[in-house]
JSON list of C-alpha atoms in Angstrom, two decimals:
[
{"chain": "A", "resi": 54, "resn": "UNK", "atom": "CA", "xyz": [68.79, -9.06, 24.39]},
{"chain": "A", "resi": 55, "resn": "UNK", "atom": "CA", "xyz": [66.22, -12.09, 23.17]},
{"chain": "A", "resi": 56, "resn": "UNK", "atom": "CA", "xyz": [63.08, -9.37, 24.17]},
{"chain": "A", "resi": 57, "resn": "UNK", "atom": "CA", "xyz": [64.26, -7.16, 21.39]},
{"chain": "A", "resi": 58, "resn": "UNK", "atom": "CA", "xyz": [63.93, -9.70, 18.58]},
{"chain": "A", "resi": 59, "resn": "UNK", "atom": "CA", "xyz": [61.10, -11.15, 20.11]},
{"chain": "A", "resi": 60, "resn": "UNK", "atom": "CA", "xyz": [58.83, -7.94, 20.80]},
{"chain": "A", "resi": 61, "resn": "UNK", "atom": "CA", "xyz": [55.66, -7.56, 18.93]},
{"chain": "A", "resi": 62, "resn": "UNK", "atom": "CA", "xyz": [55.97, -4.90, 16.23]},
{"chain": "A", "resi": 63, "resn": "UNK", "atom": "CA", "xyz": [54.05, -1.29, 16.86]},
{"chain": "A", "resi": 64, "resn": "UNK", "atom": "CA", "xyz": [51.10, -1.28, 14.20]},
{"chain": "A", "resi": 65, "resn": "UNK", "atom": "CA", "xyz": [51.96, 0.29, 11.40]},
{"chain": "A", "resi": 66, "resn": "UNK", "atom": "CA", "xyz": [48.94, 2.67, 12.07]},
{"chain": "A", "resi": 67, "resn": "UNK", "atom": "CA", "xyz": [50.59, 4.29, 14.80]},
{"chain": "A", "resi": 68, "resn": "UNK", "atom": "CA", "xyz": [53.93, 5.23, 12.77]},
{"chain": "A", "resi": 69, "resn": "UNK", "atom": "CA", "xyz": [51.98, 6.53, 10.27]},
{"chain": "A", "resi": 70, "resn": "UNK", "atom": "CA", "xyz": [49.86, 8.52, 12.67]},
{"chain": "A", "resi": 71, "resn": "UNK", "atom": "CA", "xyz": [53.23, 10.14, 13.85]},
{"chain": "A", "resi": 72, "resn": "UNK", "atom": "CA", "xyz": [54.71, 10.29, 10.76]},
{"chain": "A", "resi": 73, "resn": "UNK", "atom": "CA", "xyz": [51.62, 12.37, 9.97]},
{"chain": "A", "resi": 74, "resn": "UNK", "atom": "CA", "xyz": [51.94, 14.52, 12.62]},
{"chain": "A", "resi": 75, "resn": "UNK", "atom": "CA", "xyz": [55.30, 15.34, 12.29]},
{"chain": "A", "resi": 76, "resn": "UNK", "atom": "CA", "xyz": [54.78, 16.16, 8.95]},
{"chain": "A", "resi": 77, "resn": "UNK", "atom": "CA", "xyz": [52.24, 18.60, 9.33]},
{"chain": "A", "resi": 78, "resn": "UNK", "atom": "CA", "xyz": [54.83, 20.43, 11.89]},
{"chain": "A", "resi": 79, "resn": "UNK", "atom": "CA", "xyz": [57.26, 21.23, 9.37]},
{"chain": "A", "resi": 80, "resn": "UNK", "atom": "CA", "xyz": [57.81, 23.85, 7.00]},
{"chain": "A", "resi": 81, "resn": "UNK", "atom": "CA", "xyz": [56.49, 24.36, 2.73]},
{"chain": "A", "resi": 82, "resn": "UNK", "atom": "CA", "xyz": [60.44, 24.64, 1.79]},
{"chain": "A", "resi": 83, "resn": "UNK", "atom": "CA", "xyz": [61.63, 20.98, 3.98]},
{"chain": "A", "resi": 84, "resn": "UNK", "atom": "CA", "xyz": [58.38, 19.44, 2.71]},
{"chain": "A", "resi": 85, "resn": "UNK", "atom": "CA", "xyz": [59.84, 20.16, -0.90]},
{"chain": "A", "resi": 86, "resn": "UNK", "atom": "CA", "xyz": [63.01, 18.75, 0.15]},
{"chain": "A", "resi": 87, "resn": "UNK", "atom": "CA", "xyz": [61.52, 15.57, 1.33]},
{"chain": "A", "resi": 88, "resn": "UNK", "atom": "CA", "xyz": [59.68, 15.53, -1.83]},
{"chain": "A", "resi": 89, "resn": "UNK", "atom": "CA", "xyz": [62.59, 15.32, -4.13]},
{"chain": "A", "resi": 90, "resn": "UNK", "atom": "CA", "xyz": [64.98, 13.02, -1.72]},
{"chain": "A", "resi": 91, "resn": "UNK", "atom": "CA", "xyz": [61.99, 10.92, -2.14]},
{"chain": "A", "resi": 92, "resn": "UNK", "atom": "CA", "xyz": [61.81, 10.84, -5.83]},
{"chain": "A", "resi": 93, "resn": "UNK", "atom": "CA", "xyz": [65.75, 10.46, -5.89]},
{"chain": "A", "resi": 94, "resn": "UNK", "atom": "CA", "xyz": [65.22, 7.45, -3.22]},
{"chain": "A", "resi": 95, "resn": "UNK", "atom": "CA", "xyz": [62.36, 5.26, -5.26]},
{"chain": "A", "resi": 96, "resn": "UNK", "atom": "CA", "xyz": [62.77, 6.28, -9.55]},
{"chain": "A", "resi": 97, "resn": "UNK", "atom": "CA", "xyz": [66.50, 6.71, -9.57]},
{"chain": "A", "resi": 98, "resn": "UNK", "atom": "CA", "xyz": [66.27, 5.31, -13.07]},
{"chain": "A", "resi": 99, "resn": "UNK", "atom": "CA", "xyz": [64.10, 8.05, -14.37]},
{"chain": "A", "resi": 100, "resn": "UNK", "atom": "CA", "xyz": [65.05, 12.18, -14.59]},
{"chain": "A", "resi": 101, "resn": "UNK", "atom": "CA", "xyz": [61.67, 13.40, -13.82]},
{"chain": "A", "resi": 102, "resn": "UNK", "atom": "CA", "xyz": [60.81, 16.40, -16.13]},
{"chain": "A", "resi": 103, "resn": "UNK", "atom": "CA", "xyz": [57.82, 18.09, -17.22]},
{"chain": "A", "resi": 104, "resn": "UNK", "atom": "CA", "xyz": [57.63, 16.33, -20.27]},
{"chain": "A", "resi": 105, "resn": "UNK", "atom": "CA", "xyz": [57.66, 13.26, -18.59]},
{"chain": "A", "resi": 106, "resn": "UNK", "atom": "CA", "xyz": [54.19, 14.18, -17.02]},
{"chain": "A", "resi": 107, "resn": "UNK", "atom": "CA", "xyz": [52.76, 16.32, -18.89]},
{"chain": "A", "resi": 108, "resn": "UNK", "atom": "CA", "xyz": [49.45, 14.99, -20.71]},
{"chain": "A", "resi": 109, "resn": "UNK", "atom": "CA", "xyz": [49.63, 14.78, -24.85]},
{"chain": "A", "resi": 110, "resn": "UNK", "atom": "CA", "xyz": [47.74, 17.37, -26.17]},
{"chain": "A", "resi": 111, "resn": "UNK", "atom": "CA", "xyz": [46.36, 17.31, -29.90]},
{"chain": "A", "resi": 112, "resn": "UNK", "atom": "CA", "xyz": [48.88, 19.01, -31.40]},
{"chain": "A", "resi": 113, "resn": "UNK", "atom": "CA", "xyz": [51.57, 16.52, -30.60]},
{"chain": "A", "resi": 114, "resn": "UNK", "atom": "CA", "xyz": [49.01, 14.07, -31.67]},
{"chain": "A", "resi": 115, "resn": "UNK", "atom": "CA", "xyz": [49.13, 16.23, -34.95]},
{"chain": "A", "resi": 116, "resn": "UNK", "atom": "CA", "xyz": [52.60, 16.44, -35.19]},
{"chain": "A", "resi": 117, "resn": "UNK", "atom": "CA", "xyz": [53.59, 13.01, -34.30]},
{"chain": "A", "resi": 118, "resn": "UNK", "atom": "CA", "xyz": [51.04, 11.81, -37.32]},
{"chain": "A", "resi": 119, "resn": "UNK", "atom": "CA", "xyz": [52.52, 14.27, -40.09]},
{"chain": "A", "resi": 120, "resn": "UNK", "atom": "CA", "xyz": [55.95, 12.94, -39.02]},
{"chain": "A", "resi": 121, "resn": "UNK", "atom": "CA", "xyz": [54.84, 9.24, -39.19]},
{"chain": "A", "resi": 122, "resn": "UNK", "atom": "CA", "xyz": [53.62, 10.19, -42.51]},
{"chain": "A", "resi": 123, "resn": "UNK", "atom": "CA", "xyz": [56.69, 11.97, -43.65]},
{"chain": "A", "resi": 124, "resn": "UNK", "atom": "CA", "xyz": [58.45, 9.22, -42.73]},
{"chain": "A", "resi": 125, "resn": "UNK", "atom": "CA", "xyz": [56.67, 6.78, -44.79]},
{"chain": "A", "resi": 126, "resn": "UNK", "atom": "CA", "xyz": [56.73, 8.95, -47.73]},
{"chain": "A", "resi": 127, "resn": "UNK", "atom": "CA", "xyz": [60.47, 8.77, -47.39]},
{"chain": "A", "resi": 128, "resn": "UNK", "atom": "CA", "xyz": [60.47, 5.53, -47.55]},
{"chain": "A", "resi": 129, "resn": "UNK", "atom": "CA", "xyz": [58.85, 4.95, -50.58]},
{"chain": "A", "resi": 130, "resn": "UNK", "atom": "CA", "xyz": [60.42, 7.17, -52.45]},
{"chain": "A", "resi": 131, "resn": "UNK", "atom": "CA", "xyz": [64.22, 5.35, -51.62]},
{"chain": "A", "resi": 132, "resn": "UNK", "atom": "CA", "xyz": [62.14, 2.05, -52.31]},
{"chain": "A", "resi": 133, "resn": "UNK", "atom": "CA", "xyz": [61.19, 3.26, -55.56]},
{"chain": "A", "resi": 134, "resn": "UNK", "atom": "CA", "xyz": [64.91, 5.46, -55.99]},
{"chain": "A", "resi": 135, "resn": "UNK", "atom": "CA", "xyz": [66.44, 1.72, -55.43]},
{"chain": "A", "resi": 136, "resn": "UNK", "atom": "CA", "xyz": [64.19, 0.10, -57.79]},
{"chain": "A", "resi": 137, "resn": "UNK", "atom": "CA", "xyz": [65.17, 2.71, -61.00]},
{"chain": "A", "resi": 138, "resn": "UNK", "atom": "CA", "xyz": [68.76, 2.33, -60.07]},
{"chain": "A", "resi": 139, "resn": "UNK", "atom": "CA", "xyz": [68.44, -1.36, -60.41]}
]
């Protein structure tokens, strides 16, 4: 019983060597499926979609600026709506 909590530990490099190997033995479709358990498993927090990775290109750059801008413009114009109502 004591030997078992007492054995030295395999080196890591050797379950990853089979982990490897057993890996490369198994099939595209359970590859996917490992794939996704193992995004479930370690970001449970976060829904992975496309958007989430996909890189900002320049026209969300664009459109994110003309909002911003809209929404300043807005703004101002209740700031100065409030100010002739006053």
């Amino acid at each position: 019983m004591f030997t078992k909590f007492f054995k030295k530990n395999q080196d890591n490099s050797d379950i990853f060597k089979k982990l490897i190997h057993r890996l490369s033995g198994m099939p595209v479709q359970d590859l996917e499926k490992i794939d996704r358990l193992l995004d479930i498993i370690f970001t449970p927090e976060q829904l992975k979609t496309e958007s989430i990775y996909r890189e900002e290109t320049l026209d969300d750059t664009l459109k994110e600026a003309k909002n911003q801008l809209h929404k300043e413009q807005l703004e101002k114009n209740l700031e100065r709506f409030r100010k002739n109502n006053k």
